[in-house]
GROMACS .gro file of C-alpha atoms in nm:
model
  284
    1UNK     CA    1   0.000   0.000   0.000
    2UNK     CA    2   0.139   0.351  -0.074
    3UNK     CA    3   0.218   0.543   0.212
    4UNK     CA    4   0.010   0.911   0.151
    5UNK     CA    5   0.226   1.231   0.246
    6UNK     CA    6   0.036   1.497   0.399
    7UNK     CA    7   0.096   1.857   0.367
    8UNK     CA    8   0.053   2.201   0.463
    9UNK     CA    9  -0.141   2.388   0.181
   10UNK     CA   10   0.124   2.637   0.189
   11UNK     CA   11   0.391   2.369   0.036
   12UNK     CA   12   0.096   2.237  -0.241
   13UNK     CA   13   0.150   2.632  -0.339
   14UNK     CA   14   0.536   2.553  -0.410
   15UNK     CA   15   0.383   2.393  -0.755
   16UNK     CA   16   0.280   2.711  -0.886
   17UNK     CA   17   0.646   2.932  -0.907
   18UNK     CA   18   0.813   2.545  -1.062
   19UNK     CA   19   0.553   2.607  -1.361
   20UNK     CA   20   0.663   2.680  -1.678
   21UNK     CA   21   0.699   3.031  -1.826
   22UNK     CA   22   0.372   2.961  -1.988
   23UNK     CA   23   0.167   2.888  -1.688
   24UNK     CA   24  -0.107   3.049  -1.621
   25UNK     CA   25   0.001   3.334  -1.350
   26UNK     CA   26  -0.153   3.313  -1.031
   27UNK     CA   27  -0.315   3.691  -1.082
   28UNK     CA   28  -0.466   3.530  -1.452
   29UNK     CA   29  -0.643   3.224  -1.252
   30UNK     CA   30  -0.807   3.426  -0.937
   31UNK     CA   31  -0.905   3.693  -1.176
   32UNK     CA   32  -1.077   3.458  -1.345
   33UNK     CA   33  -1.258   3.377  -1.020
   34UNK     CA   34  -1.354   3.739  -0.926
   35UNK     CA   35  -1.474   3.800  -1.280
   36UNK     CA   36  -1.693   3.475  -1.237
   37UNK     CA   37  -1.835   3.647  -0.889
   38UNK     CA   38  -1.906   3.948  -1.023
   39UNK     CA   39  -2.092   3.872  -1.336
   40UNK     CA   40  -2.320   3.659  -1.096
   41UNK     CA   41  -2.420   3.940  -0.923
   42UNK     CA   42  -2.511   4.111  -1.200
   43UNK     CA   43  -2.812   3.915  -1.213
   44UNK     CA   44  -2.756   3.873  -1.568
   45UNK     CA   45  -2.702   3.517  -1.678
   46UNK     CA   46  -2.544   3.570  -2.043
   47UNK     CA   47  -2.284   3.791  -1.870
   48UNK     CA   48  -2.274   3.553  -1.589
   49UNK     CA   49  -2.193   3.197  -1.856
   50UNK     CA   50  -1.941   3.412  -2.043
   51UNK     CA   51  -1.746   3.385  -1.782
   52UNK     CA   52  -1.708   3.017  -1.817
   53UNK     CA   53  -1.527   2.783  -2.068
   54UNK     CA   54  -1.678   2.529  -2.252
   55UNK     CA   55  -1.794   2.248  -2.250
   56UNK     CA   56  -1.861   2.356  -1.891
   57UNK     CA   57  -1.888   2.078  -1.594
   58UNK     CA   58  -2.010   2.139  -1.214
   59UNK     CA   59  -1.989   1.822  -1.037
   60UNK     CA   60  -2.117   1.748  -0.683
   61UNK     CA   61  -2.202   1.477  -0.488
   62UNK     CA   62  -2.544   1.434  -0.686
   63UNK     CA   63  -2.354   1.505  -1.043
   64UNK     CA   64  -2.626   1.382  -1.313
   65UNK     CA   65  -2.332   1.388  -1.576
   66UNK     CA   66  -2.479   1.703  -1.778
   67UNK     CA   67  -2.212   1.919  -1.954
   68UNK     CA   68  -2.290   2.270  -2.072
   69UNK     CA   69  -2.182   2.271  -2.474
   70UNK     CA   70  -2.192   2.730  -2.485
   71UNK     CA   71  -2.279   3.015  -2.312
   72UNK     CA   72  -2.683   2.989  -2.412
   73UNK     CA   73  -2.743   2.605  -2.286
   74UNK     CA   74  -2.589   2.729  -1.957
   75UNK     CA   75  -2.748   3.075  -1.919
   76UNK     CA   76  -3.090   2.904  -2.019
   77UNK     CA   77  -3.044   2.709  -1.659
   78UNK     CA   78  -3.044   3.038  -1.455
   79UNK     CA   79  -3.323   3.177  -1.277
   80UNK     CA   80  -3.267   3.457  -1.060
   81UNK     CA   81  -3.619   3.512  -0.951
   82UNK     CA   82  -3.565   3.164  -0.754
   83UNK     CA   83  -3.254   3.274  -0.617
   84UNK     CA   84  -3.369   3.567  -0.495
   85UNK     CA   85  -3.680   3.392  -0.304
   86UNK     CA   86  -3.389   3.276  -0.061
   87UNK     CA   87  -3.351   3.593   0.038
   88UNK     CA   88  -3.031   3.629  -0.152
   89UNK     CA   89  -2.900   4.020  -0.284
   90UNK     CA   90  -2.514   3.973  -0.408
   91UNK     CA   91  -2.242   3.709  -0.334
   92UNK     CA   92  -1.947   3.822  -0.146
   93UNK     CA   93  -1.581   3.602  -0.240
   94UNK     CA   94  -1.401   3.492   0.058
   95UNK     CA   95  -1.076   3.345  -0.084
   96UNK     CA   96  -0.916   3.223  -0.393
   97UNK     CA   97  -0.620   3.028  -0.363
   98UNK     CA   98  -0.408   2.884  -0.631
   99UNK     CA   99  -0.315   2.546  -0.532
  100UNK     CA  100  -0.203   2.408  -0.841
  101UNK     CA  101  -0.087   2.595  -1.171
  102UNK     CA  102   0.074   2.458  -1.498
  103UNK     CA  103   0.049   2.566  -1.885
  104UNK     CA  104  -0.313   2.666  -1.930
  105UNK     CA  105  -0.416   2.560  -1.611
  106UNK     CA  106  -0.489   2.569  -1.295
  107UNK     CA  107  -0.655   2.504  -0.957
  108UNK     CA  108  -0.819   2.811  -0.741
  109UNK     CA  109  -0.968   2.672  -0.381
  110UNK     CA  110  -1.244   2.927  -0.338
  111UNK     CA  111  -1.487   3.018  -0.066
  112UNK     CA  112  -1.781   3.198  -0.111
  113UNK     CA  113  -2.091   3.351   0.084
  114UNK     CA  114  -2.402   3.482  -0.018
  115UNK     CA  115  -2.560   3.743   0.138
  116UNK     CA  116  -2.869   3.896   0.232
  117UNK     CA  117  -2.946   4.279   0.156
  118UNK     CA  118  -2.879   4.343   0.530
  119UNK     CA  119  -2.507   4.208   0.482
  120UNK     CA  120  -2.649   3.890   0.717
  121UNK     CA  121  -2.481   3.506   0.552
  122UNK     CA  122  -2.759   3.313   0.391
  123UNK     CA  123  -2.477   3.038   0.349
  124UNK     CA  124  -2.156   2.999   0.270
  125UNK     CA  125  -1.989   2.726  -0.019
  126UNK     CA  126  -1.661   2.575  -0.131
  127UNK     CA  127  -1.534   2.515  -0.443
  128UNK     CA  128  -1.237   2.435  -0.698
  129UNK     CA  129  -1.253   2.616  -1.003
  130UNK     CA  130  -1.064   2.471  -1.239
  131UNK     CA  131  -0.961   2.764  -1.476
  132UNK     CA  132  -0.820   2.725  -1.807
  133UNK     CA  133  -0.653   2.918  -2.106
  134UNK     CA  134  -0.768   2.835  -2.453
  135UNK     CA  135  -0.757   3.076  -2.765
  136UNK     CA  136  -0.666   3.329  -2.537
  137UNK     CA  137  -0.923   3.329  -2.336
  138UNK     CA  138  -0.903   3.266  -1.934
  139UNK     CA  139  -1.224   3.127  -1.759
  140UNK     CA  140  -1.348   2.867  -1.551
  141UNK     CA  141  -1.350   2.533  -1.746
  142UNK     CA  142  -1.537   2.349  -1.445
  143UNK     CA  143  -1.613   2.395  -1.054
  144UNK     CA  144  -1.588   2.087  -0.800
  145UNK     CA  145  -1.773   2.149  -0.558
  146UNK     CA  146  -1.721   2.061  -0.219
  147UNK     CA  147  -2.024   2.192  -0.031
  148UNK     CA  148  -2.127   2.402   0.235
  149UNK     CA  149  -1.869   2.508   0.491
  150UNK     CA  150  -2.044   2.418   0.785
  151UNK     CA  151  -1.901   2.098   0.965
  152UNK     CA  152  -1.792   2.115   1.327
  153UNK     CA  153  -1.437   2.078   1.351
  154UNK     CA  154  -1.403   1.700   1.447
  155UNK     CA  155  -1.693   1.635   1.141
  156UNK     CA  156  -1.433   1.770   0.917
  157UNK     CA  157  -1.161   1.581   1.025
  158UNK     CA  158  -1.346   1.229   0.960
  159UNK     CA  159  -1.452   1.356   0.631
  160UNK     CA  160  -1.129   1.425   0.540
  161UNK     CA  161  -0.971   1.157   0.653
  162UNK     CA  162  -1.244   0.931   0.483
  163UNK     CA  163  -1.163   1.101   0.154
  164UNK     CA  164  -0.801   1.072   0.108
  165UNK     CA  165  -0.856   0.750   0.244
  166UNK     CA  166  -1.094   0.638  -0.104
  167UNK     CA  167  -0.760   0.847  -0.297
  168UNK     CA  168  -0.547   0.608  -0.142
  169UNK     CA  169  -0.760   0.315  -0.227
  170UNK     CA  170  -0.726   0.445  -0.582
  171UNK     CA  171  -0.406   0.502  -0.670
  172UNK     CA  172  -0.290   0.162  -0.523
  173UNK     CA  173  -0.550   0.033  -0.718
  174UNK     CA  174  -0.403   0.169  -1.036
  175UNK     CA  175  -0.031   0.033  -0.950
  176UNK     CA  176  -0.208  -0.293  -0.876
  177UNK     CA  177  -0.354  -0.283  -1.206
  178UNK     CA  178  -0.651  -0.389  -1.046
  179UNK     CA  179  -0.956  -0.286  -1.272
  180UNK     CA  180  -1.240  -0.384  -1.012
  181UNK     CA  181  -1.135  -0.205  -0.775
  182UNK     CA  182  -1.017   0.068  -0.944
  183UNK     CA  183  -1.364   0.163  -1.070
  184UNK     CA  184  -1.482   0.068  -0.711
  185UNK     CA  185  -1.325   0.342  -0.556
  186UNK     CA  186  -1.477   0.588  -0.882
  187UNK     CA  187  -1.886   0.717  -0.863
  188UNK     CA  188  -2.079   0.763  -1.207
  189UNK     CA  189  -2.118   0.957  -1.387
  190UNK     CA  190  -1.734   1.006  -1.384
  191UNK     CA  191  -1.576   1.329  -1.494
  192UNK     CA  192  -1.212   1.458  -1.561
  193UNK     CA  193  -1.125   1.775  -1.710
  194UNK     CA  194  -0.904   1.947  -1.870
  195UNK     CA  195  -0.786   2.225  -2.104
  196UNK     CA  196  -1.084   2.281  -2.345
  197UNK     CA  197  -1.221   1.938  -2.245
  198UNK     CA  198  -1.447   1.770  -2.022
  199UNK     CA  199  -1.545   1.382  -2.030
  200UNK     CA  200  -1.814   1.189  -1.899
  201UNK     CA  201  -1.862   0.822  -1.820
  202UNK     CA  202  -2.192   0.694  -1.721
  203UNK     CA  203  -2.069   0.376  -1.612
  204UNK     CA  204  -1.781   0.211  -1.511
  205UNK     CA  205  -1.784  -0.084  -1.832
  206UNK     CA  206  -1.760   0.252  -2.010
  207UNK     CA  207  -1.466   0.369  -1.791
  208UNK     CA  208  -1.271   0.074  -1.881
  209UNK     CA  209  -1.390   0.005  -2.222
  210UNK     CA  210  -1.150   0.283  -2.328
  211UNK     CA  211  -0.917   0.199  -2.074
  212UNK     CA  212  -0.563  -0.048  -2.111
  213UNK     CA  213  -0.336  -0.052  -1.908
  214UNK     CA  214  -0.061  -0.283  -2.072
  215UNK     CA  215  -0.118   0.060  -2.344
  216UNK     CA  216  -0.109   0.301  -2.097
  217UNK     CA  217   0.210   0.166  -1.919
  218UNK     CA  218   0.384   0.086  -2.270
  219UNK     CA  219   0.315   0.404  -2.437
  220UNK     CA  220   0.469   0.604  -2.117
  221UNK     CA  221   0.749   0.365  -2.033
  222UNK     CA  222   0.556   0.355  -1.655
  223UNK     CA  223   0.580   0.081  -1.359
  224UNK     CA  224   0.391   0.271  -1.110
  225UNK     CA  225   0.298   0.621  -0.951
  226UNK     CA  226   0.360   0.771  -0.609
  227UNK     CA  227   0.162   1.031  -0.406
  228UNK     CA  228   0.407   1.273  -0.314
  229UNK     CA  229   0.199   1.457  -0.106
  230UNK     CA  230  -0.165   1.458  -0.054
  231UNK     CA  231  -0.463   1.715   0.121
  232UNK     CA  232  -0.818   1.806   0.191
  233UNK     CA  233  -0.797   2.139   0.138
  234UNK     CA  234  -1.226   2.123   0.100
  235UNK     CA  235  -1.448   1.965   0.336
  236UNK     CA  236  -1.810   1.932   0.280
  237UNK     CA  237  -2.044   1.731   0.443
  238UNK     CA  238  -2.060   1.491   0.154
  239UNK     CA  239  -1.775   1.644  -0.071
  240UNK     CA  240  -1.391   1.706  -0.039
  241UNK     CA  241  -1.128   1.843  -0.252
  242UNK     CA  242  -0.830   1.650  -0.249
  243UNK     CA  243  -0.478   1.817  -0.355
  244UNK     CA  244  -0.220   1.568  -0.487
  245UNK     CA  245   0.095   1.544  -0.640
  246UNK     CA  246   0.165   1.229  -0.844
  247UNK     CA  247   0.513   1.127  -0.944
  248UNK     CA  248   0.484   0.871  -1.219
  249UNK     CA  249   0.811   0.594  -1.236
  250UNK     CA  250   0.923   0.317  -1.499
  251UNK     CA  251   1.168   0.109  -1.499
  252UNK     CA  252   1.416   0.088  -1.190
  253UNK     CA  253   1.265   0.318  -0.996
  254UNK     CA  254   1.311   0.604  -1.283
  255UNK     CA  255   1.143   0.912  -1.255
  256UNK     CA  256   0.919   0.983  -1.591
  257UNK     CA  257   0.737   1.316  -1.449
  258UNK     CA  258   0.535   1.474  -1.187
  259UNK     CA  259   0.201   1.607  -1.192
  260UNK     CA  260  -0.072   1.799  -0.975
  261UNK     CA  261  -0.489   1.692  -0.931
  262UNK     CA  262  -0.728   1.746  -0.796
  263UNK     CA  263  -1.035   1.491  -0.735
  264UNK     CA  264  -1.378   1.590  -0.582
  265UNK     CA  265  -1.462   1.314  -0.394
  266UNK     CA  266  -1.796   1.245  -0.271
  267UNK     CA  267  -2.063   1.044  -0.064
  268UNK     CA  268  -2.334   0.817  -0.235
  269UNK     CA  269  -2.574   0.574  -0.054
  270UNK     CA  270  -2.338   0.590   0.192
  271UNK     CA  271  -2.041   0.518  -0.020
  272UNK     CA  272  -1.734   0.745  -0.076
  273UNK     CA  273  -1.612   0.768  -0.402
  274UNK     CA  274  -1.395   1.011  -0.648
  275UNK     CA  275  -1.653   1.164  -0.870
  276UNK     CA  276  -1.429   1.413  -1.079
  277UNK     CA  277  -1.067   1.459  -1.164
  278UNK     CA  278  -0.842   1.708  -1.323
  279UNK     CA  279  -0.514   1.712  -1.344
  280UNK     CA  280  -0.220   1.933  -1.502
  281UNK     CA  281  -0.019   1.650  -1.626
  282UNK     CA  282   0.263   1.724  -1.935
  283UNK     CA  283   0.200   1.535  -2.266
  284UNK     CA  284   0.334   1.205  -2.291
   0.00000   0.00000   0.00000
């Protein structure tokens, strides 16, 4: 079994200034964010999806596998006269972190509140944006959401726990080239994303139909992959964000590269599971 490393966010950070001179800067991604915050509260829902890339993805725990294809098919979703019934008059954003970056990508852990006219929290939720840079354009390719941020503090440590501990079940897993329990440890529909993409599997015969890994470990020269270090840095009460680092190795223990994820794992019938994925991994 792979022994997980746990760290401090602050060292997960370290990824972003050993990205390449074409990495998105950490400025580009949470600007992305803020733009993204305040076109919502604009109340106007074309302004609001244009801040998004496409195809668009927003998994949660109860993900129905629906990806947004432009800016209409999303802004036809919004209804701001049901929002506002909450009691709801403008969103405030509480952080934006860059966790991970890389070339056209990367990974801002954001919280956010919405508020009542009176100032007063109607809730407050946590999310990943995954924000990406495609034909020049910078915007949020997909948002994992981990859920409201409203666990006591030895709730969230369980949670946690419990999700890295469905990571870990994973990634060893994968080295074990064990297919069964590899999709075990995945929920459908199954998304990962990526720089102009986003992919959905309903099932898990679907996962592995496209799936070999005598290819896979031929066509990279790979043996097996290590979690260099590993973190809930989100903590819902049936969603968490888990940061990793993944060094991939082949042949006597030689290193092939190293690459940054993040999964959005998440509860179902009582079962915790990674529901989403994406990673900044370098081209083969």
């Amino acid at each position: 079994m792979r022994r997980a490393v746990h760290y401090v966010l602050g060292l997960l950070l370290l990824s972003v200034s050993a990205s390449p001179a074409a990495a998105l800067t950490a400025d580009e991604a949470t600007g992305a964010v803020h733009r993204f915050i305040a076109a919502w509260n604009t109340r106007d829902p074309a302004a609001f999806a244009a801040t998004l890339q496409y195809p668009h993805v927003r998994p949660t725990a109860d993900f129905d596998g629906r990806v947004f294809g432009d800016v209409a098919a999303y802004a036809a979703t919004i209804d701001f006269e049901q929002v506002l019934a909450t009691g709801w008059d403008r969103s405030r954003l509480d952080s934006a972190i860059v966790v991970h970056g890389g070339e056209g990508q990367a990974h801002v852990a954001g919280r956010y509140t919405r508020l009542r006219a009176d100032g007063s929290a109607i809730w407050s939720n946590q999310v990943t944006y995954v924000v990406t840079k495609t034909n020049g354009s910078i915007g949020i390719q997909a948002r994992l959401a981990a859920g409201f941020d409203d666990l006591s503090e030895v709730d969230r440590e369980a949670t946690a726990a419990t999700a890295v501990a469905a990571v870990e079940r994973y990634l060893a897993a994968f080295n074990a080239r064990d297919e069964e329990v590899m999709v075990a440890a995945l929920h459908f529909p199954h998304v990962r994303v990526g720089v102009g993409r986003a992919r959905v599997w309903e099932s898990a015969a679907e996962y592995m139909e496209g799936f070999d890994f005598d290819s896979f470990a031929e066509r990279l020269g790979w043996e097996r992959s290590e979690a260099d270090a590993m973190e809930a840095i989100q903590v819902g009460a049936r969603g968490v964000n888990v940061a990793v680092r993944i060094t991939r190795y082949g042949a006597g223990g030689a290193k092939i590269h190293s690459f940054d994820t993040i999964y959005l794992v998440t509860e179902s019938d009582g079962q915790w599971g990674i529901r989403a994925g994406a990673s900044i991994a370098p081209s083969p």
